Structure formats: C-alpha cells, structure tokens
Amino acid sequence: MSKLRFLMAIIVGKISAFLLQKIFKRGTNTPGAIMLKICPDTLSYFIMPETIICITGTNGKTGTSNLLTHIIQNSGKTVVNNSKGSNMDTGLASALVTKCTLDGKITADVAILEVDERSSQYIYTKFVPNYILCTNLFRDSIKRNGHSGFIFDKINDYLNEKTTLVLNGNDGISGLLGEDVCERVFFSVNKTEKSTDSCVDTVCDLIACPKCHHKLDYEFYHYNHIGVPFCTHCGFKMPESSFFASDVDFNKGTFVFNDNRGEKLVLPFQKGNFFNVFNITGACAVCRLMDIDIDIIANSIEDLSSKTGRFQENEYNDIKVISMLSKNQNPISCSQSFKYLSSTDDEKDVVLLITDSKDKKHGHEDISWLYDTDFKPLNMESVNTIYIGGSRCFDVANCLEIKGINTSKIVLFENYDELAIEISEKNVTGRNIIIYFELYATNIVKKIKKAMSQKEDK
C-alpha cells in the first residue's frame, strides 16, 4: 500500500509541479505538500543519488547551497537542489520530484539540499546525507527558534554516524555538533585586520564554556561569538581546522583559501560582506572532500561572484542602487549586512524594508529582534537619509532613536508605493541608494527600481 501511495504521490507531484511552473513561472512547495499528504513517507522512498549534501545553519544556507551547486555542476556532475522551493520537507519533496523517474529514482548525480534547522528530524531520518555543512548557529526568530541551544539539539539529535559533518571552527556552538557520533571536518577564518579582542557587537551568544560553564575567553572575535574561543578552567578549545581562509584583504575583496592538501587559492568575496568568506570557505571544503579539482573551484567562484540575486547593483542616472537581502527576525544577519555601509565613504541614502512586508494570517510580528541588531553604521556621516517602509516603520524608528541614531535623517512611509515615488523623485545624482530588504519584500524593491528607471527614461 505504501509503495502504491508513493507512486500516486510521484504522479500527482509531477503534474502539480508542471502546472505551477507553467502558471506562476516559479517553484513552490505545493507539490511536496500534496505528496506528503498522499504518502507521509515520501522522502524515505526516493532512491537517492550516491552523493547527498545538506546545508543547514542560521545564516548563509542559501548562498552556500547555490555556490556548491554552481561548482559541482561545473565539475561535470548533474545536480538536483531545492533552490526554487522551501528548505523544509515539503520543499525537498517538491525539488526531488522534478528530477526522478516514476519509481522515485533521482536522475541527478548529486543532491544538494538546503535544510531548515528545525526540520532536521523530518529529513535526516528519511535518508542519510554523505555531508552536512553547518554554516553557524545564532539567535534567530524567537517565536520559532527560541535560542541557539534549542536549535543545536534539533540538529544534533538526528545525526547519523555515516554522515561527515563540515563545521565552522570559529563557532563554539555549531562546532560541537556530532561529537562522538560523526566524522567531523572543520573550516575557519584566520585573524584579520578587523578582528577584535572583545565582542563589539550588540549580542554574543556564547559567553560561558559549553563544557564547564565557566566564563569563556577568546583569542579574538570576528563578529558576535564567531572567533577563537577557549576556556582557562577546563581547557576547552575548538579542534584544528583542515580548511581555512587567510590573508583577508577588505580593500580588494579577496582572501586565500587553504585546503588540507597544502593547496592555496586566491578567491574573491563581495566587499563589505565578510560573512561570505565563511560561506565560500565552507563550500570549498565540501568540494575538496569530494575531490573536485581546485581550478574548477576557483573558476566557478570567480564566475559566480557577481551573479548573486541577494546582492545586486543597478545604475540609473549615475545613481547606484544596491539591494541586499537581510534575513528578517535575525539580528545577526541584519547587523552584518549593515557593516557594508562602512566599506565605502560615498554619499548614500539607506532604505530599510526589514520588517514583515506581508500580513500574517496567524500570530503577530515579534519586534524584539530589532533591539539585538547593531544599527551603528547608520550614524555614519555619509548616510544622508534613512527611509523606513511598512506598517512597522514607527517601531523601527523608535528602536533607532533609542539606539542613538540621528532622527533628523529618518523618513517614514507606511505605504510602499509612496516610498518608491519619494525615493525616485528625491534622489541625488552621484549619491548611492542602499536597500536592505527581507525575503518577501522583493517585489517592493522591484517597484523602487522601476520608479527609478522610469524617471531615467523621461
């Protein structure tokens, strides 16, 4: 009966995926949701490819997953991934059904699957990944994720001994995953010119030793609790990294990737986006574990460095418009994104679309995360105007005032259409516009750019 249910799920899933692609021109998790209704064990019945890579963690999952897909495809292998759907079980089922036969055999060489941390029990119990890359673990949406320790357990409790974990050696939280269970390989980033002796960010999620609970010390901090932790009481420290980034040049936007075989690569990263160094290093570590040629890795990263949709540059009437996706409900993601402002002294206006742009049918929007976010870069002299959009614009403005941001710079718009018109009409030639937006505000960013382009055409 279960096999028959699975066959029915495959057929219905393929039909619904085809129709939705034709109608909406994009992927959704709807086919997977239907499949799991028909056959709850759908993910167990897929005949998976020889290599399965899962990417999880609080921040950087999507970018790392896309980078891995690009490199592995360039190595000549075919890939199935869930880049067009969600990272929960329904999204994975939706992705897999598009590349499988009627008996559920995946036709790709490699499966690269972004996995929501809280979905671990519904995914890792259905199939065993060869590799799980965990980018990091931070505080995230309080309503959904509680705290980083809670999410750690959600992942750790469902790991399989046959899986190799690729872990962030600068993260004393996620770096403890799979102890005494899995083979573990670490990647890290060496001390840089911007590393600090104390935590200068608003929050630090690891201040007590995870082993003895005494006060934890750090050789240095990169940001928040990411750095080199150690305990003088019990001797705790992170394992040595097999793969690491060194010689980070913030002016050039380059760093050196060092692998476990003594090979070195000079690689690019987006200026002002230091966290991308971790994402790239982690992706490269997985690729080298898979024996992908180092030249293929280098060429792929060079080729992809300017194509990411999460960081885009456009120009209208000599005005550069930079849009950056900043994860909603996530103070670390937003704080790191704001540091981009410090990478240039150019005159700039900032647009904040970081609170929910869509009304939720159930529940309410928690705004406590705003007070964990580091908004200091908004006080730079080069920032002229701060536009805040959406129904929560007054909450954001109140938070900025409490944090000492110059309120004379702030302009509020509850209506997104009015915001787009205002920005297009008040822009100044030679001044950059930097837009920070949450995932569901993509269409609002498009409205702003459309208004800018229409003015350019006049």
Short mmCIF file of C-alpha atoms in Angstrom, two decimals, residues 18-325:
data_model
loop_
_atom_site.label_atom_id
_atom_site.label_comp_id
_atom_site.label_asym_id
_atom_site.label_seq_id
_atom_site.Cartn_x
_atom_site.Cartn_y
_atom_site.Cartn_z
CA PHE A 18 4.46 21.19 -14.15
CA LEU A 19 1.23 23.18 -13.91
CA LEU A 20 2.53 25.54 -11.23
CA GLN A 21 5.67 26.22 -13.26
CA LYS A 22 3.55 26.99 -16.30
CA ILE A 23 1.17 29.26 -14.39
CA PHE A 24 3.43 31.02 -11.89
CA LYS A 25 6.80 30.59 -13.66
CA ARG A 26 8.46 29.63 -10.39
CA GLY A 27 8.83 26.78 -7.96
CA THR A 28 6.79 26.37 -4.79
CA ASN A 29 6.50 23.80 -2.03
CA THR A 30 2.91 22.97 -3.02
CA PRO A 31 3.75 19.76 -4.96
CA GLY A 32 5.68 18.47 -1.96
CA ALA A 33 2.88 19.37 0.45
CA ILE A 34 0.42 17.40 -1.70
CA MET A 35 2.82 14.46 -1.96
CA LEU A 36 3.30 14.26 1.80
CA LYS A 37 -0.46 14.29 2.29
CA ILE A 38 -0.77 11.29 -0.04
CA CYS A 39 2.34 9.49 1.25
CA PRO A 40 3.81 10.85 4.51
CA ASP A 41 6.98 8.76 4.00
CA THR A 42 7.64 10.19 0.53
CA LEU A 43 11.21 11.25 1.34
CA SER A 44 12.04 7.71 2.54
CA TYR A 45 11.01 6.14 -0.76
CA PHE A 46 13.10 8.24 -3.12
CA ILE A 47 16.09 6.33 -4.48
CA MET A 48 18.67 8.98 -3.73
CA PRO A 49 21.90 9.60 -5.69
CA GLU A 50 25.26 8.37 -4.46
CA THR A 51 26.18 11.79 -3.07
CA ILE A 52 23.84 13.80 -0.83
CA ILE A 53 24.94 17.15 0.60
CA CYS A 54 22.77 19.03 3.09
CA ILE A 55 23.41 22.64 4.10
CA THR A 56 21.97 23.94 7.35
CA GLY A 57 22.64 26.69 9.90
CA THR A 58 21.17 30.03 10.92
CA ASN A 59 22.73 32.26 8.26
CA GLY A 60 24.27 31.60 4.85
CA LYS A 61 22.41 28.42 3.87
CA THR A 62 21.04 29.66 0.54
CA GLY A 63 24.20 31.39 -0.66
CA THR A 64 26.36 28.42 0.26
CA SER A 65 23.93 25.97 -1.35
CA ASN A 66 23.84 27.99 -4.58
CA LEU A 67 27.63 28.24 -4.65
CA LEU A 68 28.05 24.49 -4.09
CA THR A 69 25.57 23.76 -6.86
CA HIS A 70 27.43 26.03 -9.27
CA ILE A 71 30.83 24.49 -8.54
CA ILE A 72 29.64 20.88 -8.70
CA GLN A 73 27.75 21.48 -11.95
CA ASN A 74 30.90 22.99 -13.43
CA SER A 75 32.76 19.82 -12.45
CA GLY A 76 30.55 17.92 -14.89
CA LYS A 77 28.06 16.41 -12.45
CA THR A 78 24.29 16.85 -12.64
CA VAL A 79 22.61 18.30 -9.56
CA VAL A 80 19.15 18.38 -8.03
CA ASN A 81 18.57 21.12 -5.45
CA ASN A 82 15.74 22.96 -3.75
CA SER A 83 16.79 26.49 -4.68
CA LYS A 84 13.32 27.19 -6.13
CA GLY A 85 11.33 25.95 -3.16
CA SER A 86 11.36 25.88 0.62
CA ASN A 87 14.00 24.26 2.82
CA MET A 88 11.53 22.12 4.77
CA ASP A 89 10.38 18.59 3.94
CA THR A 90 7.72 19.82 1.52
CA GLY A 91 10.30 21.90 -0.35
CA LEU A 92 12.70 18.97 -0.63
CA ALA A 93 9.95 16.70 -1.96
CA SER A 94 8.97 19.39 -4.49
CA ALA A 95 12.56 19.59 -5.73
CA LEU A 96 13.21 15.85 -5.86
CA VAL A 97 10.02 15.02 -7.78
CA THR A 98 11.16 17.19 -10.69
CA LYS A 99 14.23 15.00 -11.22
CA CYS A 100 13.07 11.46 -10.62
CA THR A 101 11.59 8.55 -12.54
CA LEU A 102 8.14 7.16 -11.73
CA ASP A 103 9.69 4.67 -9.32
CA GLY A 104 11.36 7.55 -7.44
CA LYS A 105 14.94 7.14 -8.68
CA ILE A 106 16.70 10.51 -8.70
CA THR A 107 18.29 11.11 -12.10
CA ALA A 108 20.94 13.59 -10.88
CA ASP A 109 24.47 12.65 -9.77
CA VAL A 110 24.36 14.82 -6.63
CA ALA A 111 21.58 16.12 -4.37
CA ILE A 112 22.36 19.50 -2.78
CA LEU A 113 19.64 20.31 -0.28
CA GLU A 114 19.24 23.36 1.91
CA VAL A 115 17.66 22.19 5.17
CA ASP A 116 15.81 24.27 7.75
CA GLU A 117 17.35 23.55 11.14
CA ARG A 118 14.03 22.75 12.79
CA SER A 119 13.18 20.28 10.01
CA SER A 120 16.14 18.02 10.81
CA GLN A 121 14.01 15.28 12.36
CA TYR A 122 11.78 15.10 9.28
CA ILE A 123 14.67 14.89 6.84
CA TYR A 124 17.74 13.17 8.32
CA THR A 125 15.55 10.28 9.48
CA LYS A 126 14.36 9.70 5.90
CA PHE A 127 17.75 9.45 4.19
CA VAL A 128 21.39 9.70 5.26
CA PRO A 129 23.41 12.60 3.82
CA ASN A 130 27.05 11.99 2.93
CA TYR A 131 27.86 15.52 4.12
CA ILE A 132 26.09 18.05 6.29
CA LEU A 133 27.61 21.52 6.16
CA CYS A 134 26.51 23.70 9.08
CA THR A 135 27.38 27.34 8.47
CA ASN A 136 26.77 28.63 12.02
CA LEU A 137 24.19 28.80 14.80
CA PHE A 138 22.95 32.15 16.16
CA ARG A 139 19.88 33.51 17.85
CA ASP A 140 17.10 33.68 15.27
CA SER A 141 13.34 34.20 15.28
CA ILE A 142 12.43 33.95 18.96
CA LYS A 143 8.88 32.79 18.30
CA ARG A 144 10.02 29.88 16.15
CA ASN A 145 13.54 29.04 17.23
CA GLY A 146 13.77 30.09 20.85
CA HIS A 147 17.55 30.15 21.27
CA SER A 148 20.63 28.63 19.64
CA GLY A 149 20.88 25.78 22.18
CA PHE A 150 17.37 24.65 21.33
CA ILE A 151 18.21 24.59 17.61
CA PHE A 152 21.51 22.81 18.31
CA ASP A 153 19.56 19.94 19.88
CA LYS A 154 17.10 19.86 16.98
CA ILE A 155 20.00 19.11 14.63
CA ASN A 156 22.23 17.06 16.91
CA ASP A 157 19.54 14.57 17.95
CA TYR A 158 19.02 13.35 14.38
CA LEU A 159 22.57 12.99 13.05
CA ASN A 160 23.70 9.66 11.59
CA GLU A 161 27.13 8.18 12.24
CA LYS A 162 27.60 7.64 8.48
CA THR A 163 27.42 11.38 7.82
CA THR A 164 30.51 13.59 7.64
CA LEU A 165 29.92 16.95 9.29
CA VAL A 166 31.63 20.04 7.85
CA LEU A 167 31.59 22.58 10.67
CA ASN A 168 32.56 26.18 11.35
CA GLY A 169 35.67 26.04 13.52
CA ASN A 170 35.14 29.64 14.63
CA ASP A 171 31.69 28.86 16.04
CA GLY A 172 31.74 27.35 19.52
CA ILE A 173 28.05 26.44 19.22
CA SER A 174 27.59 24.66 15.87
CA GLY A 175 31.17 23.40 16.10
CA LEU A 176 30.09 20.97 18.84
CA LEU A 177 27.59 19.13 16.63
CA GLY A 178 28.10 15.39 16.24
CA GLU A 179 30.74 14.92 18.94
CA ASP A 180 31.44 11.20 19.42
CA VAL A 181 28.88 10.41 16.68
CA CYS A 182 30.09 11.61 13.27
CA GLU A 183 33.32 12.19 11.45
CA ARG A 184 33.88 15.94 11.71
CA VAL A 185 35.86 18.27 9.47
CA PHE A 186 36.35 21.94 10.31
CA PHE A 187 36.82 25.15 8.34
CA SER A 188 37.65 28.57 9.77
CA VAL A 189 38.90 32.07 9.03
CA ASN A 190 42.20 33.33 10.43
CA LYS A 191 42.52 36.59 12.34
CA THR A 192 42.01 39.66 10.15
CA GLU A 193 42.79 43.36 10.47
CA LYS A 194 39.20 43.89 11.65
CA SER A 195 39.23 41.17 14.32
CA THR A 196 38.82 42.47 17.87
CA ASP A 197 39.96 41.46 21.36
CA SER A 198 36.46 41.91 22.79
CA CYS A 199 32.97 41.50 21.37
CA VAL A 200 32.00 44.87 19.90
CA ASP A 201 28.63 43.70 18.58
CA THR A 202 25.31 44.12 20.35
CA VAL A 203 24.98 40.44 21.26
CA CYS A 204 27.24 37.45 21.90
CA ASP A 205 25.55 34.05 22.07
CA LEU A 206 28.47 32.19 23.68
CA ILE A 207 29.93 33.68 26.85
CA ALA A 208 30.10 30.55 29.04
CA CYS A 209 32.19 27.47 28.34
CA PRO A 210 29.96 24.78 26.78
CA LYS A 211 31.78 22.12 28.81
CA CYS A 212 32.28 23.50 32.34
CA HIS A 213 30.11 26.66 32.17
CA HIS A 214 32.82 28.95 33.48
CA LYS A 215 33.47 32.26 31.72
CA LEU A 216 34.79 31.70 28.21
CA ASP A 217 37.76 33.63 26.81
CA TYR A 218 38.54 34.44 23.18
CA GLU A 219 41.84 34.83 21.37
CA PHE A 220 39.92 37.21 19.09
CA TYR A 221 36.44 37.86 17.74
CA HIS A 222 35.41 38.13 14.09
CA TYR A 223 31.84 39.15 14.93
CA ASN A 224 29.34 38.27 17.66
CA HIS A 225 30.53 34.90 19.10
CA ILE A 226 32.42 33.91 15.94
CA GLY A 227 36.14 33.82 16.71
CA VAL A 228 38.57 31.59 18.61
CA PRO A 229 37.06 30.63 21.99
CA PHE A 230 38.97 28.85 24.76
CA CYS A 231 38.45 28.05 28.43
CA THR A 232 41.20 28.56 31.01
CA HIS A 233 39.29 26.48 33.55
CA CYS A 234 38.78 23.16 31.73
CA GLY A 235 40.98 23.59 28.66
CA PHE A 236 38.16 23.62 26.11
CA LYS A 237 39.09 24.84 22.64
CA MET A 238 37.90 24.22 19.11
CA PRO A 239 39.53 21.43 17.04
CA GLU A 240 42.09 22.35 14.40
CA SER A 241 40.65 23.30 11.02
CA SER A 242 41.58 21.28 7.92
CA PHE A 243 40.44 24.13 5.66
CA PHE A 244 40.88 27.80 6.42
CA ALA A 245 40.82 31.30 4.96
CA SER A 246 43.80 33.59 5.46
CA ASP A 247 45.07 36.96 4.21
CA VAL A 248 41.63 38.55 4.02
CA ASP A 249 42.00 41.82 2.08
CA PHE A 250 38.97 44.02 2.76
CA ASN A 251 40.05 46.67 0.25
CA LYS A 252 40.48 44.27 -2.66
CA GLY A 253 37.72 41.89 -1.61
CA THR A 254 39.96 38.81 -1.72
CA PHE A 255 41.23 36.07 0.59
CA VAL A 256 43.37 32.95 0.38
CA PHE A 257 41.67 29.56 0.72
CA ASN A 258 43.96 26.89 2.19
CA ASP A 259 42.98 23.22 1.91
CA ASN A 260 44.03 20.03 3.68
CA ARG A 261 46.50 19.14 0.91
CA GLY A 262 48.55 22.33 1.03
CA GLU A 263 46.80 23.88 -1.99
CA LYS A 264 46.08 27.62 -1.93
CA LEU A 265 43.59 29.72 -3.91
CA VAL A 266 43.13 33.48 -4.04
CA LEU A 267 39.35 33.95 -4.13
CA PRO A 268 37.03 36.98 -4.34
CA PHE A 269 34.25 37.96 -1.96
CA GLN A 270 31.82 40.85 -2.00
CA LYS A 271 33.38 43.88 -0.35
CA GLY A 272 31.71 44.70 2.92
CA ASN A 273 30.21 41.22 3.20
CA PHE A 274 32.79 39.47 5.37
CA PHE A 275 30.41 36.63 6.27
CA ASN A 276 30.68 35.47 2.65
CA VAL A 277 34.27 34.44 3.37
CA PHE A 278 32.88 31.77 5.72
CA ASN A 279 30.27 30.63 3.19
CA ILE A 280 32.83 30.31 0.41
CA THR A 281 35.37 28.54 2.65
CA GLY A 282 32.75 26.03 3.82
CA ALA A 283 31.61 25.33 0.25
CA CYS A 284 35.22 24.89 -0.90
CA ALA A 285 35.85 22.47 1.97
CA VAL A 286 32.99 20.22 0.84
CA CYS A 287 34.19 20.36 -2.77
CA ARG A 288 37.73 19.36 -1.82
CA LEU A 289 36.39 16.48 0.29
CA MET A 290 34.65 15.38 -2.92
CA ASP A 291 37.98 15.64 -4.81
CA ILE A 292 36.75 18.40 -7.12
CA ASP A 293 39.68 19.97 -8.96
CA ILE A 294 40.93 23.17 -7.35
CA ASP A 295 40.98 25.05 -10.67
CA ILE A 296 37.30 24.25 -11.25
CA ILE A 297 36.53 25.65 -7.80
CA ALA A 298 38.49 28.85 -8.49
CA ASN A 299 36.92 29.47 -11.89
CA SER A 300 33.41 28.75 -10.60
CA ILE A 301 33.67 31.21 -7.71
CA GLU A 302 35.13 33.90 -9.96
CA ASP A 303 32.28 33.34 -12.40
CA LEU A 304 29.55 33.43 -9.76
CA SER A 305 30.86 36.29 -7.63
CA SER A 306 28.85 38.96 -9.48
CA LYS A 307 25.68 36.96 -10.16
CA THR A 308 24.04 36.52 -6.78
CA GLY A 309 20.47 37.81 -6.52
CA ARG A 310 20.87 38.59 -2.82
CA PHE A 311 23.30 41.41 -3.55
CA GLN A 312 22.58 43.40 -6.70
CA GLU A 313 23.88 46.62 -8.19
CA ASN A 314 21.98 48.72 -10.73
CA GLU A 315 22.58 52.23 -12.02
CA TYR A 316 20.03 54.89 -13.00
CA ASN A 317 21.07 58.45 -13.98
CA ASP A 318 24.50 57.97 -12.39
CA ILE A 319 22.84 56.80 -9.18
CA LYS A 320 24.00 53.40 -7.99
CA VAL A 321 21.23 51.33 -6.39
CA ILE A 322 22.48 48.46 -4.24
CA SER A 323 19.97 45.96 -2.85
CA MET A 324 20.89 43.48 -0.13
CA LEU A 325 18.69 40.72 1.27
#
